[in-house]
Coordinates of C-alpha atoms in Angstrom, one line a residue:
M17 CA 9.3 34.1 6.9
E18 CA 7.8 31.3 4.7
H19 CA 10.5 31.8 2.1
L20 CA 12.9 30.0 4.5
I21 CA 11.2 26.6 4.5
N22 CA 12.9 24.1 2.6
N23 CA 11.8 24.4 -1.1
R24 CA 11.5 20.4 -1.3
V25 CA 8.9 20.8 1.2
K26 CA 7.0 23.6 -0.2
Q27 CA 7.0 22.0 -3.5
L28 CA 5.3 18.9 -1.9
E29 CA 1.1 18.4 -1.9
I30 CA -1.2 16.5 0.1
S31 CA -1.8 12.9 -1.3
G32 CA -4.8 13.3 -3.9
I33 CA -6.9 10.4 -2.1
R34 CA -6.7 12.7 1.5
K35 CA -7.2 15.7 -0.5
F36 CA -10.3 14.7 -2.7
F37 CA -11.9 13.1 0.9
N38 CA -11.4 16.0 2.4
M39 CA -12.7 18.4 -0.2
V40 CA -16.3 16.0 0.2
A41 CA -16.2 15.1 3.9
G42 CA -19.3 16.7 5.6
T43 CA -21.6 16.4 2.4
E44 CA -24.8 15.0 3.5
D45 CA -26.2 11.7 2.2
M46 CA -22.7 11.0 0.3
I47 CA -21.8 7.9 -0.2
S48 CA -17.8 7.9 0.2
L49 CA -16.0 4.7 -1.7
T50 CA -12.6 6.8 -1.1
I51 CA -10.5 5.2 2.1
G52 CA -8.7 2.2 2.3
Q53 CA -9.8 2.1 5.7
P54 CA -11.1 -1.7 7.0
D55 CA -14.5 -1.4 8.1
F56 CA -13.9 -4.4 10.7
P57 CA -13.3 -3.7 14.1
T58 CA -9.5 -4.6 15.5
P59 CA -10.2 -8.1 16.8
A60 CA -11.5 -8.1 20.4
H61 CA -8.1 -10.2 21.7
V62 CA -6.2 -7.9 20.1
K63 CA -7.7 -4.7 21.8
E64 CA -7.8 -6.8 25.6
A65 CA -4.0 -6.8 24.8
G66 CA -3.3 -3.2 24.1
K67 CA -5.7 -2.6 27.5
K68 CA -3.8 -5.1 29.4
A69 CA -0.8 -3.4 28.8
I70 CA -2.3 0.1 29.7
D71 CA -3.6 -1.3 32.8
D72 CA 0.0 -3.1 33.7
N73 CA 1.5 0.2 33.1
F74 CA 3.6 -0.8 29.9
T75 CA 4.0 2.8 29.1
S76 CA 7.8 2.9 28.7
Y77 CA 10.1 3.0 25.8
T78 CA 10.9 0.0 24.3
H79 CA 14.2 -1.0 22.4
N80 CA 14.5 1.1 19.7
A81 CA 14.0 -1.8 17.1
G82 CA 11.1 -3.1 19.0
L83 CA 10.0 -5.8 21.6
L84 CA 12.2 -8.9 21.1
E85 CA 9.0 -11.0 21.4
L86 CA 7.1 -9.4 18.7
R87 CA 10.3 -9.0 16.3
E88 CA 10.2 -12.8 17.0
A89 CA 6.6 -13.6 16.2
A90 CA 7.1 -11.0 13.0
A91 CA 10.1 -13.1 11.9
D92 CA 8.0 -16.4 12.3
F93 CA 5.1 -14.8 10.4
Y94 CA 6.9 -14.3 7.5
K95 CA 8.8 -17.8 8.0
K96 CA 5.3 -19.6 7.6
K97 CA 3.4 -17.3 5.2
Y98 CA 6.0 -17.0 2.8
S99 CA 8.7 -18.9 3.1
V100 CA 11.5 -15.7 3.9
D101 CA 13.8 -16.2 7.1
Y102 CA 14.5 -13.4 9.0
N103 CA 16.8 -13.0 12.2
P104 CA 14.7 -11.3 14.8
S105 CA 17.5 -9.7 16.4
S106 CA 19.0 -7.9 13.9
E107 CA 17.1 -8.2 10.8
V108 CA 13.5 -6.6 11.7
I109 CA 12.0 -3.3 12.7
V110 CA 9.2 -2.8 14.4
T111 CA 7.7 1.0 12.8
T112 CA 5.1 3.3 13.3
G113 CA 3.1 2.1 10.6
A114 CA 4.7 1.3 7.0
S115 CA 4.5 4.9 6.2
E116 CA 7.3 5.5 8.6
A117 CA 9.0 1.9 7.3
I118 CA 9.0 3.3 4.0
D119 CA 10.8 6.8 4.8
I120 CA 13.2 5.3 7.1
A121 CA 14.1 2.9 4.3
F122 CA 14.4 5.6 1.6
R123 CA 16.5 7.9 3.5
T124 CA 18.5 4.9 4.4
I125 CA 19.3 4.3 1.0
L126 CA 19.0 7.0 -1.5
E127 CA 21.2 9.9 -2.0
E128 CA 21.0 13.0 -4.0
G129 CA 20.9 12.3 -8.0
T130 CA 19.6 8.7 -7.6
E131 CA 16.9 7.4 -9.4
V132 CA 13.8 4.9 -8.2
I133 CA 11.6 2.9 -10.7
L134 CA 8.1 2.9 -9.6
P135 CA 5.2 1.1 -11.7
G136 CA 2.4 3.6 -12.7
P137 CA -0.1 4.3 -11.7
V138 CA 0.3 3.8 -8.1
Y139 CA 0.1 4.9 -4.3
P140 CA 0.9 8.2 -4.0
G141 CA 3.3 8.2 -0.7
Y142 CA 6.3 7.0 -2.7
E143 CA 7.1 10.0 -4.7
P144 CA 7.2 12.9 -2.0
I145 CA 9.4 10.8 0.0
V146 CA 12.0 10.0 -3.1
R147 CA 12.0 14.0 -3.5
L148 CA 12.5 14.6 -0.2
C149 CA 15.7 12.6 -0.6
D150 CA 17.0 14.7 -3.3
A151 CA 16.2 11.6 -5.9
K152 CA 14.3 11.1 -8.7
P153 CA 11.5 9.3 -9.4
V154 CA 11.2 7.3 -12.2
Y155 CA 7.8 5.9 -13.9
I156 CA 7.2 2.8 -16.0
D157 CA 3.7 2.7 -17.4
T158 CA 2.2 -0.5 -16.6
R159 CA -1.5 0.2 -18.1
E160 CA -1.0 -2.2 -21.2
H161 CA 0.4 -4.9 -18.8
Q162 CA -2.2 -5.5 -16.3
F163 CA -0.7 -2.7 -14.2
K164 CA 2.4 -5.0 -13.4
L165 CA 6.1 -4.4 -13.2
T166 CA 7.6 -7.2 -15.3
A167 CA 11.4 -7.8 -15.9
E168 CA 11.1 -7.0 -19.8
L169 CA 9.5 -3.2 -18.5
I170 CA 11.9 -2.6 -16.1
E171 CA 15.4 -3.4 -17.7
P172 CA 15.1 -0.8 -20.4
Y173 CA 15.2 1.9 -17.3
I174 CA 18.1 0.8 -15.5
N175 CA 21.0 3.0 -15.5
D176 CA 23.8 3.7 -13.2
K177 CA 21.9 6.1 -11.5
T178 CA 19.0 3.4 -10.8
R179 CA 19.0 3.1 -6.6
C180 CA 15.8 1.1 -6.0
I181 CA 13.1 -0.8 -7.6
V182 CA 9.6 -0.1 -5.8
L183 CA 7.4 -3.6 -6.1
P184 CA 4.0 -2.5 -4.7
Y185 CA 1.9 -5.6 -4.9
P186 CA -0.8 -6.0 -4.2
S187 CA -1.6 -3.1 -5.4
N188 CA -2.9 0.2 -4.2
P189 CA -4.9 1.2 -6.3
T190 CA -5.2 -1.6 -8.8
G191 CA -5.6 -4.5 -6.6
V192 CA -3.2 -6.6 -8.8
S193 CA -0.8 -9.0 -7.5
M194 CA 2.2 -10.7 -8.8
N195 CA 2.9 -14.7 -8.8
E196 CA 6.2 -16.0 -7.8
Q197 CA 7.4 -16.5 -11.6
E198 CA 6.8 -12.9 -12.4
L199 CA 8.6 -12.3 -9.2
Y200 CA 11.4 -14.8 -9.8
D201 CA 12.1 -13.2 -13.4
I202 CA 12.8 -9.7 -11.9
A203 CA 14.7 -11.0 -9.5
A204 CA 16.8 -13.0 -12.0
M205 CA 17.3 -10.3 -13.9
L206 CA 18.8 -8.1 -11.0
E207 CA 20.7 -10.9 -9.5
K208 CA 24.4 -9.4 -10.3
K209 CA 23.1 -5.4 -10.3
E210 CA 23.4 -3.3 -7.4
I211 CA 20.0 -2.5 -7.1
F212 CA 17.7 -2.5 -4.0
V213 CA 13.9 -3.5 -4.1
L214 CA 11.5 -2.3 -1.9
A215 CA 8.8 -4.5 -1.3
D216 CA 5.5 -2.8 -0.2
E217 CA 4.0 -5.8 0.8
I218 CA 0.9 -3.9 3.6
Y219 CA -1.8 -6.0 1.6
S220 CA 0.0 -9.0 1.4
E221 CA -2.8 -10.8 3.8
L222 CA -5.6 -9.9 1.3
A223 CA -4.6 -11.8 -1.4
F224 CA -7.5 -13.5 -3.1
E225 CA -6.4 -15.8 -5.6
R226 CA -3.4 -17.6 -4.4
P227 CA -1.3 -16.7 -1.3
H228 CA 1.1 -13.7 -1.6
A229 CA 4.6 -14.4 -2.8
S230 CA 7.6 -12.6 -1.8
I231 CA 10.4 -11.3 -4.0
A232 CA 12.7 -12.0 -1.0
K233 CA 12.1 -15.7 -1.1
F234 CA 14.3 -15.5 -4.1
L235 CA 16.4 -12.1 -3.9
R236 CA 16.4 -11.6 -0.1
D237 CA 19.8 -10.0 -0.2
K238 CA 18.8 -6.5 -1.9
T239 CA 15.4 -6.9 -0.8
I240 CA 13.5 -4.4 1.7
V241 CA 10.3 -5.7 2.9
I242 CA 7.8 -3.5 4.3
N243 CA 4.2 -4.4 5.9
G244 CA 2.5 -4.3 8.8
L245 CA -0.9 -4.8 10.9
S246 CA -3.2 -1.6 9.2
K247 CA -4.8 -3.8 6.9
S248 CA -4.7 -7.3 7.7
H249 CA -5.8 -6.8 11.1
A250 CA -7.8 -3.8 10.8
M251 CA -5.4 -1.5 12.8
T252 CA -4.8 1.5 11.1
G253 CA -4.8 3.5 14.1
W254 CA -2.5 1.2 16.0
R255 CA 0.1 2.6 13.6
I256 CA 2.4 -0.9 13.5
G257 CA 4.6 -1.7 10.9
L258 CA 7.1 -4.1 10.1
L259 CA 10.1 -3.7 8.1
Y260 CA 12.6 -6.9 6.9
A261 CA 15.7 -6.6 5.4
P262 CA 19.5 -7.9 5.6
E263 CA 21.7 -7.0 8.6
Y264 CA 24.0 -5.0 6.5
I265 CA 20.7 -2.8 5.5
T266 CA 18.8 -2.8 8.9
K267 CA 21.8 -1.9 11.2
H268 CA 21.8 1.8 9.1
I269 CA 18.0 2.1 8.9
L270 CA 17.5 1.7 12.4
K271 CA 19.5 4.7 13.1
V272 CA 17.3 6.5 11.0
H273 CA 14.6 5.1 12.9
Q274 CA 15.9 6.0 16.1
Y275 CA 16.5 9.5 15.5
N276 CA 13.0 9.7 13.8
V277 CA 10.4 8.1 16.8
T278 CA 12.7 6.1 19.0
C279 CA 10.5 3.5 18.9
A280 CA 6.8 2.5 17.5
S281 CA 4.4 2.8 21.0
S282 CA 4.8 0.2 23.5
I283 CA 0.9 -0.1 24.0
S284 CA 0.5 -0.8 20.4
Q285 CA 3.4 -3.4 20.0
A286 CA 1.5 -5.5 22.8
A287 CA -1.5 -5.2 20.8
A288 CA 0.5 -6.7 17.5
L289 CA 2.1 -9.4 19.5
A290 CA -1.5 -10.7 20.6
A291 CA -2.1 -10.1 16.8
L292 CA 0.6 -12.3 15.4
T293 CA 0.5 -14.8 17.9
N294 CA -2.9 -15.6 18.8
G295 CA -4.4 -13.9 16.0
L296 CA -2.1 -15.4 12.9
D297 CA -5.4 -15.6 10.7
D298 CA -7.2 -13.1 11.8
S299 CA -7.4 -11.6 8.2
V300 CA -8.7 -15.1 7.0
P301 CA -12.8 -13.8 7.9
M302 CA -11.9 -10.3 6.7
R303 CA -10.5 -11.6 3.5
E304 CA -13.6 -14.2 2.6
E305 CA -15.6 -10.6 3.1
Y306 CA -13.6 -8.5 0.6
R307 CA -13.6 -11.3 -1.9
K308 CA -17.4 -11.4 -1.8
R309 CA -17.6 -7.7 -2.1
R310 CA -15.1 -7.8 -5.0
D311 CA -17.4 -10.4 -6.9
Y312 CA -20.1 -8.2 -6.4
V313 CA -18.5 -4.9 -7.2
Y314 CA -17.0 -6.5 -10.6
K315 CA -20.3 -8.2 -11.7
R316 CA -22.1 -4.7 -11.2
L317 CA -19.1 -2.8 -13.2
L318 CA -19.2 -5.0 -16.1
E319 CA -23.1 -4.4 -16.4
M320 CA -22.6 -0.8 -16.3
G321 CA -19.7 -1.3 -19.1
L322 CA -16.9 -0.2 -17.3
E323 CA -13.2 -1.3 -18.2
T324 CA -11.2 -2.4 -15.2
V325 CA -8.9 -5.3 -14.6
K326 CA -10.4 -7.6 -12.0
P327 CA -8.2 -7.3 -8.6
D328 CA -6.6 -10.6 -6.9
G329 CA -5.8 -8.8 -3.9
A330 CA -6.0 -5.7 -1.3
F331 CA -9.6 -3.9 -1.6
Y332 CA -9.5 -1.5 -4.7
F333 CA -10.7 -1.4 -8.2
F334 CA -9.1 1.1 -10.8
V335 CA -11.6 2.0 -13.1
K336 CA -11.3 3.4 -16.8
I337 CA -13.5 6.6 -16.8
P338 CA -16.1 5.8 -20.1
N339 CA -16.1 9.6 -21.2
V340 CA -12.6 10.3 -22.9
N341 CA -13.4 14.2 -22.7
T342 CA -13.8 14.6 -18.9
N343 CA -10.2 14.0 -16.8
S344 CA -10.7 12.1 -13.6
F345 CA -11.2 15.2 -11.3
E346 CA -13.7 16.4 -13.0
F347 CA -15.3 13.2 -13.1
A348 CA -14.9 12.8 -9.7
L349 CA -16.2 15.9 -8.9
S350 CA -19.3 15.6 -11.1
L351 CA -19.9 12.5 -9.4
V352 CA -20.0 13.9 -6.3
E353 CA -22.1 16.8 -7.3
E354 CA -24.6 14.9 -9.6
A355 CA -24.8 11.5 -7.6
K356 CA -23.7 12.2 -4.2
V357 CA -20.9 9.4 -4.5
A358 CA -17.1 10.1 -3.7
V359 CA -14.4 7.9 -5.7
V360 CA -10.7 8.8 -6.1
P361 CA -9.6 10.5 -9.3
G362 CA -7.1 8.4 -11.1
S363 CA -4.7 11.5 -11.1
A364 CA -3.8 11.2 -7.8
F365 CA -1.8 7.7 -8.6
S366 CA 0.6 9.7 -10.7
S367 CA 0.1 10.9 -14.1
L368 CA -0.5 7.4 -15.7
G369 CA -3.6 7.3 -13.6
E370 CA -5.5 9.7 -15.4
G371 CA -8.3 8.7 -17.4
Y372 CA -9.1 6.3 -14.2
F373 CA -11.0 6.2 -10.8
R374 CA -10.4 4.4 -7.6
L375 CA -13.1 2.7 -6.1
S376 CA -13.1 1.4 -2.6
Y377 CA -14.7 -1.6 -1.5
A378 CA -13.6 -1.9 2.0
Y379 CA -17.5 -0.8 2.9
S380 CA -20.3 -2.8 3.4
L381 CA -22.5 -4.7 0.9
E382 CA -25.1 -2.3 1.6
T383 CA -23.1 0.7 1.2
L384 CA -21.6 -0.7 -2.1
E385 CA -25.1 -1.6 -3.5
E386 CA -26.0 2.0 -3.0
G387 CA -22.9 3.6 -4.3
L388 CA -23.1 1.1 -7.4
N389 CA -26.3 2.3 -8.0
R390 CA -26.2 5.9 -8.1
L391 CA -23.0 5.4 -10.5
Q392 CA -25.0 3.5 -12.6
D393 CA -28.1 6.2 -12.6
Y394 CA -25.0 8.7 -13.3
L395 CA -23.5 6.7 -15.9
T396 CA -26.7 6.6 -17.7
K397 CA -27.9 9.8 -17.5
N398 CA -24.7 11.5 -18.6
R399 CA -24.4 8.7 -21.7
G400 CA -27.0 10.5 -22.5

């Protein structure tokens, strides 16, 4: 009876990131630099808050939008960090991870035939949801523009079908972020257009060169901000996302959220409250360690003669493959087979990622050193 399955679902594929990770998992002596999983533990005080919630039998449903205290802390977080005000009672929703926030946002604003503008290369989690909404992803090539969308790049792609523009910065897979002037220029271009912006800011606390800037500061009334605690507080498995938007948007998103998951885990919300109150700066030591790793990896990649843009956020390098006769999947597979190093083929990040590979440096310096040594030996051998 498989022919009865929703055809749009049948056409979807598992993320190229996970597909390659699963393919090489279990290989003996493998150095994997694939997954964007912080290698730090969740802060101790956050774990204690979760344990206490269990001991206190805090195991019931919460408000659909999340605990009011948590939404207040989340609103305070954005005001203190990024100078954007949100009403915690009506403009903040606690979600089951940032992924659910993206899903319910798209399902609320997209309709059949509408278009979503995306930078390419880009994280592969947007296109499938756009297609499930019977909308169309439209990619803009950012490879010659430091992997950034700009107002000048966006404007020619806007038409009467354009419903949303995705700004995923700091970026997965490239690690680049945008400054206030760049965001202001996009906001000014969109000011009189009826187009939403989905700003995926999940890596906002991992910005190295300057504090993160949100386009919501300049275009609040049209922006849906996605964030969460997975990257900032090493809480990937707790599944806490945060969605911020004006009330005229959130009142509809909340309906989709309610019928999707009812509410985020009460235990995880208790832990998240500790993270956003007592642990507001928990990300700082992690960020400094990522910065050291970034600098080390960048130096090594340049010494190998590899071409890459130096990332100023997140924990990824997007590296050009030196052998243009090899596609990214074949390169990554060969690297696994010959050097026992796993990276993610650039093709996992749309067709505009072909010819590149993504290397995650969310690993210890010892692991990075060994992985890069193996990569260097592989390149030396295969360059002849």
